[in-house]
Structure formats: structure tokens, C-alpha cells
Coordinates of C-alpha atoms in Angstrom, one line a residue:
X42 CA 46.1 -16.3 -261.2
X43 CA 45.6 -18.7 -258.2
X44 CA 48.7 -17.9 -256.5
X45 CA 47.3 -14.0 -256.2
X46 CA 44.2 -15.0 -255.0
X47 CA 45.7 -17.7 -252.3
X48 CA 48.8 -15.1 -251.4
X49 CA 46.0 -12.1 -250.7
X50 CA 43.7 -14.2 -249.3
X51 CA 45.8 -16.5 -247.0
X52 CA 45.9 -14.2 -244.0
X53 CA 42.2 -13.4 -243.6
X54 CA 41.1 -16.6 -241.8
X55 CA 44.0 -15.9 -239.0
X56 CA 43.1 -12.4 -238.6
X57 CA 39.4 -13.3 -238.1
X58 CA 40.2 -15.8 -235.9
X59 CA 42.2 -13.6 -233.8
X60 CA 39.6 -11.1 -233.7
X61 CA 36.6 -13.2 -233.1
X62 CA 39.5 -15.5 -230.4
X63 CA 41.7 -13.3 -229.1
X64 CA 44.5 -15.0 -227.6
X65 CA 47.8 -16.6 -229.5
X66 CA 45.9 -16.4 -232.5
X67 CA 46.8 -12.4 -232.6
X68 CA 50.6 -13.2 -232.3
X69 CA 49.8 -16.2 -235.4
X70 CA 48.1 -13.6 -237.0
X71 CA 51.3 -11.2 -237.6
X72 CA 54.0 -13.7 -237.6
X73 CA 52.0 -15.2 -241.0
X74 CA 52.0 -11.8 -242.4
X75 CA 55.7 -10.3 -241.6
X76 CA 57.8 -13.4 -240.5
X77 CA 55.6 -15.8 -243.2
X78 CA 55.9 -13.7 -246.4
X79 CA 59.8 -13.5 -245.9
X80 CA 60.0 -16.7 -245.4
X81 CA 58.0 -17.5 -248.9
X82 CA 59.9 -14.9 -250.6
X83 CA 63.4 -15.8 -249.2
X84 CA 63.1 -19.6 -249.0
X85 CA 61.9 -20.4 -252.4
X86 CA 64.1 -19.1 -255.5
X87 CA 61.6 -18.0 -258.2
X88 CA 60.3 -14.8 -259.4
X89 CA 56.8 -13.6 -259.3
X90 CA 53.7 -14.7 -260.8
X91 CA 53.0 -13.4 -264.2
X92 CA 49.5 -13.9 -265.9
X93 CA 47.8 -13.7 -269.9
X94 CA 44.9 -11.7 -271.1
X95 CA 42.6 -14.1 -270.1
X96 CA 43.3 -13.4 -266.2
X97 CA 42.2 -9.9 -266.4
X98 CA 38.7 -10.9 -265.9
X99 CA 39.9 -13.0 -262.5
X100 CA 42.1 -10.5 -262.0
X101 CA 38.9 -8.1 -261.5
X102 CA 36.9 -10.5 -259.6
X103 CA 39.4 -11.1 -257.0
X104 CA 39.7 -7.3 -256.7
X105 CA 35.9 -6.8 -256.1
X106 CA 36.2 -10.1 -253.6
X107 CA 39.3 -8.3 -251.7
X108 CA 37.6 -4.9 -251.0
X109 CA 34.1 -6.4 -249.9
X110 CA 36.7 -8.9 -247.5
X111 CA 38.3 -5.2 -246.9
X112 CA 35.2 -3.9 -245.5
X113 CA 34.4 -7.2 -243.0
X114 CA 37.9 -7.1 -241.9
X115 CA 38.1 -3.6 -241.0
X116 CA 34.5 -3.5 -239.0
X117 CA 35.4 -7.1 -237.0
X118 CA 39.2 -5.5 -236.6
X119 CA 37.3 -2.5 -235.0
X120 CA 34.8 -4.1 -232.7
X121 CA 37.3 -6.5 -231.5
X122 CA 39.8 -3.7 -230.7
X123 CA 37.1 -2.0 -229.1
X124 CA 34.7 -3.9 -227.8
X125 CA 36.9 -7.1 -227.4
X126 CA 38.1 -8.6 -223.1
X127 CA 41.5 -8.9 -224.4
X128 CA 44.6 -8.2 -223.1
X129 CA 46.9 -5.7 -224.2
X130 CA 49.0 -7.7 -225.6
X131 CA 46.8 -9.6 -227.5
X132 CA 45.3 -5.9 -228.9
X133 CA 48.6 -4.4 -229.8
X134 CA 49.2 -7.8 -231.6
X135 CA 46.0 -7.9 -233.7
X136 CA 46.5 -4.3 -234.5
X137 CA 50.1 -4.6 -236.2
X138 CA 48.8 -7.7 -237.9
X139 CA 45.4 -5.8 -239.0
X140 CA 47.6 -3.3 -240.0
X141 CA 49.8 -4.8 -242.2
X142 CA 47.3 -6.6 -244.1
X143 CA 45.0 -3.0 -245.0
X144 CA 48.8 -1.6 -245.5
X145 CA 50.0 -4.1 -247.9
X146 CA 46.9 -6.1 -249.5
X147 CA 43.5 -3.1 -249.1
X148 CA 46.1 -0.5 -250.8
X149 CA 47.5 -2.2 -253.1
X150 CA 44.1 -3.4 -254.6
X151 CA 42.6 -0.3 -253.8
X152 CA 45.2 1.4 -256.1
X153 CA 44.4 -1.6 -258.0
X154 CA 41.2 -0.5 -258.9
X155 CA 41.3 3.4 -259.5
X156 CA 43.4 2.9 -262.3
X157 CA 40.5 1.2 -263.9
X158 CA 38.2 2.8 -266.4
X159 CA 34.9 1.1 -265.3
X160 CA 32.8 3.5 -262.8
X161 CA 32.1 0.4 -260.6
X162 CA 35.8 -0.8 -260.0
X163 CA 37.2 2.8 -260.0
X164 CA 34.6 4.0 -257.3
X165 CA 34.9 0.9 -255.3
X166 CA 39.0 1.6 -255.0
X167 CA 38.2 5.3 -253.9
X168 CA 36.1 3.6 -251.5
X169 CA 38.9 1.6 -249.8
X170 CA 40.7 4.4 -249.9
X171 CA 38.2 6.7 -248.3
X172 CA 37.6 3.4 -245.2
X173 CA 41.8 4.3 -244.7
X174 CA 40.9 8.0 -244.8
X175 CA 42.7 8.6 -247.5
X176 CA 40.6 9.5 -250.5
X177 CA 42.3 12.4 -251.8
X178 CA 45.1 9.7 -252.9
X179 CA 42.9 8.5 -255.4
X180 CA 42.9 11.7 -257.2
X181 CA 46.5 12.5 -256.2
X182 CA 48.5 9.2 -257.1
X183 CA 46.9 9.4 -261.2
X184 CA 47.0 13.2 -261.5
X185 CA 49.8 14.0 -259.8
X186 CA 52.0 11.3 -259.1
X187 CA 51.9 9.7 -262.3
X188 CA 52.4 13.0 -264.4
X189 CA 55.8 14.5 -262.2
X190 CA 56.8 11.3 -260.6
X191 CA 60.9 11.0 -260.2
X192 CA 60.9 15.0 -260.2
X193 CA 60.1 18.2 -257.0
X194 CA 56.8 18.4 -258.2
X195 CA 56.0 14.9 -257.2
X196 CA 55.6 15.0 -253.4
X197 CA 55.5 11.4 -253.1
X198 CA 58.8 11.0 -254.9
X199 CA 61.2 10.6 -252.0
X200 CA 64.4 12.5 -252.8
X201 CA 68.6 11.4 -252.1
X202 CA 69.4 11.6 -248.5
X203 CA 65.8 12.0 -247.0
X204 CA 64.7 10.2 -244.4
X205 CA 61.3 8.6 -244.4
X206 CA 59.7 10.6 -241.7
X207 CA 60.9 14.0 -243.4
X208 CA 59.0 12.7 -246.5
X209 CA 55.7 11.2 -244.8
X210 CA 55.0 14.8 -243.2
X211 CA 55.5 16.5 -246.8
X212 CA 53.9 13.4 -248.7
X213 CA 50.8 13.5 -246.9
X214 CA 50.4 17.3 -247.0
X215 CA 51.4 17.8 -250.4
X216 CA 49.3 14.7 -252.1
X217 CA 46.3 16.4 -250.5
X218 CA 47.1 19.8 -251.8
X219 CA 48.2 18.8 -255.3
X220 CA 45.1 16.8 -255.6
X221 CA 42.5 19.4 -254.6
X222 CA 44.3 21.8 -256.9
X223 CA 44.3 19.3 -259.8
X224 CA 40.9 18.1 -259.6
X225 CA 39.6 22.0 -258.8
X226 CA 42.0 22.7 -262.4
X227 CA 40.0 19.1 -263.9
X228 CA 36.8 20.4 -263.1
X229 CA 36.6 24.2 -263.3
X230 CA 37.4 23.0 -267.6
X231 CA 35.0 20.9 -267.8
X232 CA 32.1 23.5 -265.9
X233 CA 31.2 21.2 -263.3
X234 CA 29.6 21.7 -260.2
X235 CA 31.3 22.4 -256.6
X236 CA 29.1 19.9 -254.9
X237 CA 30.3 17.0 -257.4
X238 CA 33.9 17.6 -256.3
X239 CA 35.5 14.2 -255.1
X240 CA 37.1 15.8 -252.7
X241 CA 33.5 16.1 -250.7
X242 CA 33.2 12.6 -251.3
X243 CA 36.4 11.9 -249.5
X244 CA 35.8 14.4 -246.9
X245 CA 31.8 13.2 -246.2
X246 CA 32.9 9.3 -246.6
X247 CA 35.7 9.7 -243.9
X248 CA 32.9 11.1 -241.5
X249 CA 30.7 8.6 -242.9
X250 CA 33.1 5.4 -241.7
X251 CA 34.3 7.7 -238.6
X252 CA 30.4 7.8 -237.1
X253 CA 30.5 4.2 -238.3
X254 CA 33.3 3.5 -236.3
X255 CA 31.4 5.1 -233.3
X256 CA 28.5 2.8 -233.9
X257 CA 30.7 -0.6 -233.9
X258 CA 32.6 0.4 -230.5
X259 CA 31.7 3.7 -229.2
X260 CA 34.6 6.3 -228.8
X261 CA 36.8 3.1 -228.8
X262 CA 36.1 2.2 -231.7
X263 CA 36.9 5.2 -233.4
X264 CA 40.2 5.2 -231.8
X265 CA 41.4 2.5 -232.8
X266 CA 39.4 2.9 -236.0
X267 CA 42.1 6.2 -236.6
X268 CA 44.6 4.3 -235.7
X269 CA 44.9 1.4 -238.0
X270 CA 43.9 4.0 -240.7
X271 CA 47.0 5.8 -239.9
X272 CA 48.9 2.8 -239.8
X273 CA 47.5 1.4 -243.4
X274 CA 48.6 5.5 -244.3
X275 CA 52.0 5.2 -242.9
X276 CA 52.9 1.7 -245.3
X277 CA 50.9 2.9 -248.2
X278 CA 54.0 6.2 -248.2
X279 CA 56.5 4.0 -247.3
X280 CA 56.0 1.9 -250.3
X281 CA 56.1 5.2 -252.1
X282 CA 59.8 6.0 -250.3
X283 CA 60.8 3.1 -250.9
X284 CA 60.1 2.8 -255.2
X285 CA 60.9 6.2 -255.5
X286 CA 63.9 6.9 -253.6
X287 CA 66.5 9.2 -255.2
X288 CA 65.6 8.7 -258.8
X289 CA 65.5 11.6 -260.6
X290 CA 64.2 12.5 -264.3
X291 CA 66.7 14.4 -266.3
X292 CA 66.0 17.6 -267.9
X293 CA 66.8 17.7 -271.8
X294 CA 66.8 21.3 -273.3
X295 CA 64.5 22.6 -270.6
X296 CA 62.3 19.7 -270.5
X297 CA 61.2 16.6 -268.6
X298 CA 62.7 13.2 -270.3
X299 CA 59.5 11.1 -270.6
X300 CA 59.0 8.4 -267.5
X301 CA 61.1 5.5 -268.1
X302 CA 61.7 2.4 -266.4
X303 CA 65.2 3.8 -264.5
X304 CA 62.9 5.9 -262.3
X305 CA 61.2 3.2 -260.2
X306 CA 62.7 0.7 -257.3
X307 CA 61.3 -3.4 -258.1
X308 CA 61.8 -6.2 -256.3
X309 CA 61.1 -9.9 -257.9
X310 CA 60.4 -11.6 -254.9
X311 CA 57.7 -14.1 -255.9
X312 CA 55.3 -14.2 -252.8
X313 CA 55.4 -10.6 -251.4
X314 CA 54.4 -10.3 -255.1
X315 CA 51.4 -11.9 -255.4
X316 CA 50.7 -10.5 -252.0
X317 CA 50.8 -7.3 -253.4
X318 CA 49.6 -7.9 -256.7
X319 CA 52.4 -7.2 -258.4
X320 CA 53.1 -4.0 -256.4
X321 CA 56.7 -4.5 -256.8
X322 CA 56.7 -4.2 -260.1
X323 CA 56.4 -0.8 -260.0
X324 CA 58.5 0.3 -263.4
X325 CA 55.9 -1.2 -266.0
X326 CA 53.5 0.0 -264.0
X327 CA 54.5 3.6 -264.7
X328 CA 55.3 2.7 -267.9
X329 CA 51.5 1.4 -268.4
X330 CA 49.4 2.4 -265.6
X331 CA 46.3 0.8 -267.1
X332 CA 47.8 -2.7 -267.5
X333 CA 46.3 -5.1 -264.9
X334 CA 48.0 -6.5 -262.3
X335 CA 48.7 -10.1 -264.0
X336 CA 50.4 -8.6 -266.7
X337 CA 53.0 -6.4 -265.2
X338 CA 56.6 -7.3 -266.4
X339 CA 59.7 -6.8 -264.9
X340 CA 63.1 -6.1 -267.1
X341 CA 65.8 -4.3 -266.8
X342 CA 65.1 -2.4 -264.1
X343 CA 66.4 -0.5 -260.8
X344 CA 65.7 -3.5 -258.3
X345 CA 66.2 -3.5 -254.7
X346 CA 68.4 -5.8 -252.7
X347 CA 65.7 -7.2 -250.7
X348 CA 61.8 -7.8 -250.8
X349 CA 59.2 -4.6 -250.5
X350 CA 57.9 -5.2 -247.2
X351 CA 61.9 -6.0 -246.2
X352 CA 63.1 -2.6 -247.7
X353 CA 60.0 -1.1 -246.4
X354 CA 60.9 -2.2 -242.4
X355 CA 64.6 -0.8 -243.2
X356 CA 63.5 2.7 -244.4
X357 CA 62.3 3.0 -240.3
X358 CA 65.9 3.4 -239.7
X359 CA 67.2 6.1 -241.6
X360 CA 70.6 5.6 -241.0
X361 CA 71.0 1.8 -242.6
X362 CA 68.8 2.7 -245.1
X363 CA 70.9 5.7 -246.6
X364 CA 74.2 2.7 -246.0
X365 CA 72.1 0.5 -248.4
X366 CA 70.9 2.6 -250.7
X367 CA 72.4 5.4 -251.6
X368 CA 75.2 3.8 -253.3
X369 CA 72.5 2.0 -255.2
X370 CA 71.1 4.8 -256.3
X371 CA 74.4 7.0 -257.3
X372 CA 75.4 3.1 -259.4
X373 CA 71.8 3.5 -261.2
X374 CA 72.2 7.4 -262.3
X375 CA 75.5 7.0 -263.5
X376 CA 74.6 3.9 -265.4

């Protein structure tokens, strides 16, 4: 349990330093968290942490810690950005290195949390979500993704031979859409109220953080406040390409084989792991989607030839990526 709390964790006193400093702290600030996690992952041979039932409870408190350390992040990030006498360069540098921390560590706790049954953590991931502008993926990613993932009907299911900016456009648009519809289906059952629907929550607390943004740096600060949201967007759907990419349920006398550990990408890589709090093991996730982080497994699964965050940085150029991977993918369907 301590390695997932010192992997998240590690990179928040560089960022705030490089917001609150400015200078070469910004460029220390993304080499720990690009050039640092390979490093980890590739320089020391072991696989990734794996807890017990009696880390869950840890395991919840360090989610709670990481979306209140969300929140301060995100609103220094933004007054720096905006308000900040730096350079350019030092901007664009604390920007990427913001980024990638919301991208990899705020999603995947937020996505963390709204698979959890408790009102408190649940809301608090749609919360996280809703600071990145993207609240509808709390209702999309369990009632959609999860129920036609590794098939057309899943629109974050990246299919053979398309390239990652093909699928963002129709990710984004089509998680939105299938989730409105899906939770309008939920609740029309169960005679609920208009007014309840989440998707006003995620509409009125995106305006909410957008006129905070406003408050923290002016129109600056909403700039670049809709900026590193799009940016924590952008990885959140490239770690769907990536653990999704090509595999395909099979149809058995007219119907959908049942979600199996062949239709997800893994990677074992120990640090990026805990990083991501387990992230990468992305098969027993779909296989139990209420297990906690600490006790995800990996077996004998699809796994990719390089870390997430590597793969993810490859799938940018569509051309290597389809040279690496889909030969892996046609090996792993006719297996």
C-alpha cells in the first residue's frame, strides 16, 4: 500500500514548487513525471504492487487524500498559468507536467472512485471528473463501457487499424451521447425527476469550476483552465485506445460471448503501476469492476510490449503504432 501512495504522491511537491517558483523547477516537474516513471518502470525488473483485504480501507483513504490534493493542484496550476511572471517556457513546461499528472493520477482515481458503492467516494470521483469537464464519463464508462466494451456499441473501444485521433473525435461524442441516453433509459424506470438527472450536475459543475476558473485568473485563467482539462481529456481516451485496441468479443449463436480477460491490453510495469493505481491492469478490472485497486491481478492476459504511459506516447503516431501492434493483436485473436 505504501508504494501507491508514494508513486501517486511523489510528483505533487515538484509541481507546487514549480507553480509557486516558476523557473527550472517546471522542466524538474515533467522530466519526474514522463522521463522518471520510465526510468522506475524500465530500470528495475519487478512487476507491480499487489495488496490484501486489509488495504482496501488505505486504499480508500489515499483516494479521498488524492482528489482533495486534485482540487489544490488544479487551482495553484491555474493561478500560476494565469496569473504567474513566467516565461513561456517555463508555462508550457508546467502545463505538460500539470497535465500529465490530472491525465494519469486525477483519472485514474477519479475512475477509482465511481466504481464505488458509497455515496461519498462515488460523488467525489464524479467530482474530479466534472473539475476535467468530463462528468458525463462517470455515467458513460459503468453503463456503457463496461456492458459493450470490445464490441461497435462501445465507443470507447478503439477498433483494428484506427488511429487515435479518428477515435478521440467519436469517443468523446459518443460517450456523451450513450451516457445521456442510458441514464435518461436509468431514470425514466425508475420515475425520477428531470432536474435530478446527473447529466445537470455535470453540465452546472463544469460552469461551476469554469466561473471558478475566472475568479482564480480572470479570462486567463479560464484558458488555461480549458486547456489542461482538455489535456487530462486527451490521456484519459488514450488510455482507452490504448487497452482496447482491436479486441473484439465474438458472437456465439447471435450473441455476445461474456467479457473475458482476452479483451483488454495490461502492462506489469511495477511503477507506472502504482502510479496509476493499478490502471494497467485493466483485464481483472473488467472482469470485477468493483474490486479495489490493491487487489487487481494480472494472469494470462493480452499485455503490451511496453509500459501504459510508453504505449500511450506511441499511439500519437499512428503509423508505429499500427507496426507494433497490429500484429499483436491478429497473434492474440487467433490464439
Amino acid at each position: 500500500m505504501y508504494l501507491f501512495a508514494i508513486a501517486s504522491l511523489a510528483p505533487i511537491p515538484f509541481l507546487w514548487g514549480a507553480a509557486m517558483f516558476g523557473g527550472w523547477l517546471t522542466v524538474l516537474a515533467l522530466i519526474v513525471i514522463t522521463v522518471g516513471v520510465m526510468a522506475l518502470d524500465e530500470g528495475v525488473a519487478r512487476s507491480g504492487p499487489e495488496g490484501s483485504e486489509e488495504d482496501i480501507e488505505w486504499a480508500d483513504a489515499l483516494s479521498m487524500l488524492l482528489a482533495q490534493v486534485h482540487f489544490i493542484t488544479l487551482a495553484l496550476v491555474v493561478y500560476s498559468l494565469a496569473k504567474g511572471d513566467w516565461a513561456i517556457w517555463e508555462k508550457i513546461f508546467l502545463f505538460f507536467a500539470a497535465g500529465q499528472y490530472f491525465g494519469q493520477v486525477s483519472n485514474s482515481n477519479a475512475h477509482e472512485l465511481i466504481h464505488r458503492s458509497t455515496r461519498l467516494l462515488n460523488g467525489l470521483g464524479r467530482l474530479v471528473f466534472i473539475s476535467l469537464l468530463f462528468g458525463h464519463h462517470a455515467s458513460a464508462h459503468p453503463l456503457v463501457h463496461h456492458r459493450f466494451v470490445a464490441t461497435d456499441d462501445d465507443p470507447n473501444s478503439a477498433r483494428l487499424g484506427e488511429s487515435f485521433y479518428h477515435f478521440a473525435k467519436r469517443a468523446w461524442k459518443g460517450s456523451f451521447l450513450k451516457g445521456l441516453e442510458a441514464e435518461s433509459e436509468r431514470r425514466s424506470r425508475a420515475g425520477k425527476s428531470r432536474l435530478t438527472h446527473p447529466y445537470v450536475g455535470y453540465i452546472g459543475g463544469a460552469l461551476a469550476f469554469a466561473i471558478g476558473a475566472v475568479l482564480i485568473g480572470g479570462p486567463a485563467g479560464l484558458f488555461w483552465y480549458v486547456l489542461l482539462a482538455g489535456n487530462a481529456q486527451m490521456q484519459l481516451l488514450l488510455s482507452d485506445y490504448v487497452q482496447h485496441y482491436g479486441l473484439r468479443r465474438a458472437e456465439i449463436d447471435g450473441k455476445l460471448e461474456p467479457v473475458g480477460p482476452q479483451h483488454s491490453w495490461n502492462t506489469p510495469h511495477w511503477f507506472s503501476s502504482a502510479l496509476m493505481l493499478n490502471a494497467p491492469r485493466h483485464s481483472d478490472h473488467h472482469a470485477h469492476p468493483a474490486t479495489p485497486y490493491p487487489l487487481l491481478r494480472l494472469g494470462d492476459v493480452p499485455m503490451l510490449p511496453r509500459s501504459l504511459p510508453f504505449m500511450a506516447t506511441l499511439a500519437l503516431s499512428p503509423k508505429r503504432w499500427r507496426r507494433v501492434m497490429d500484429p499483436l493483436v491478429q497473434d492474440w485473436t487467433r490464439a
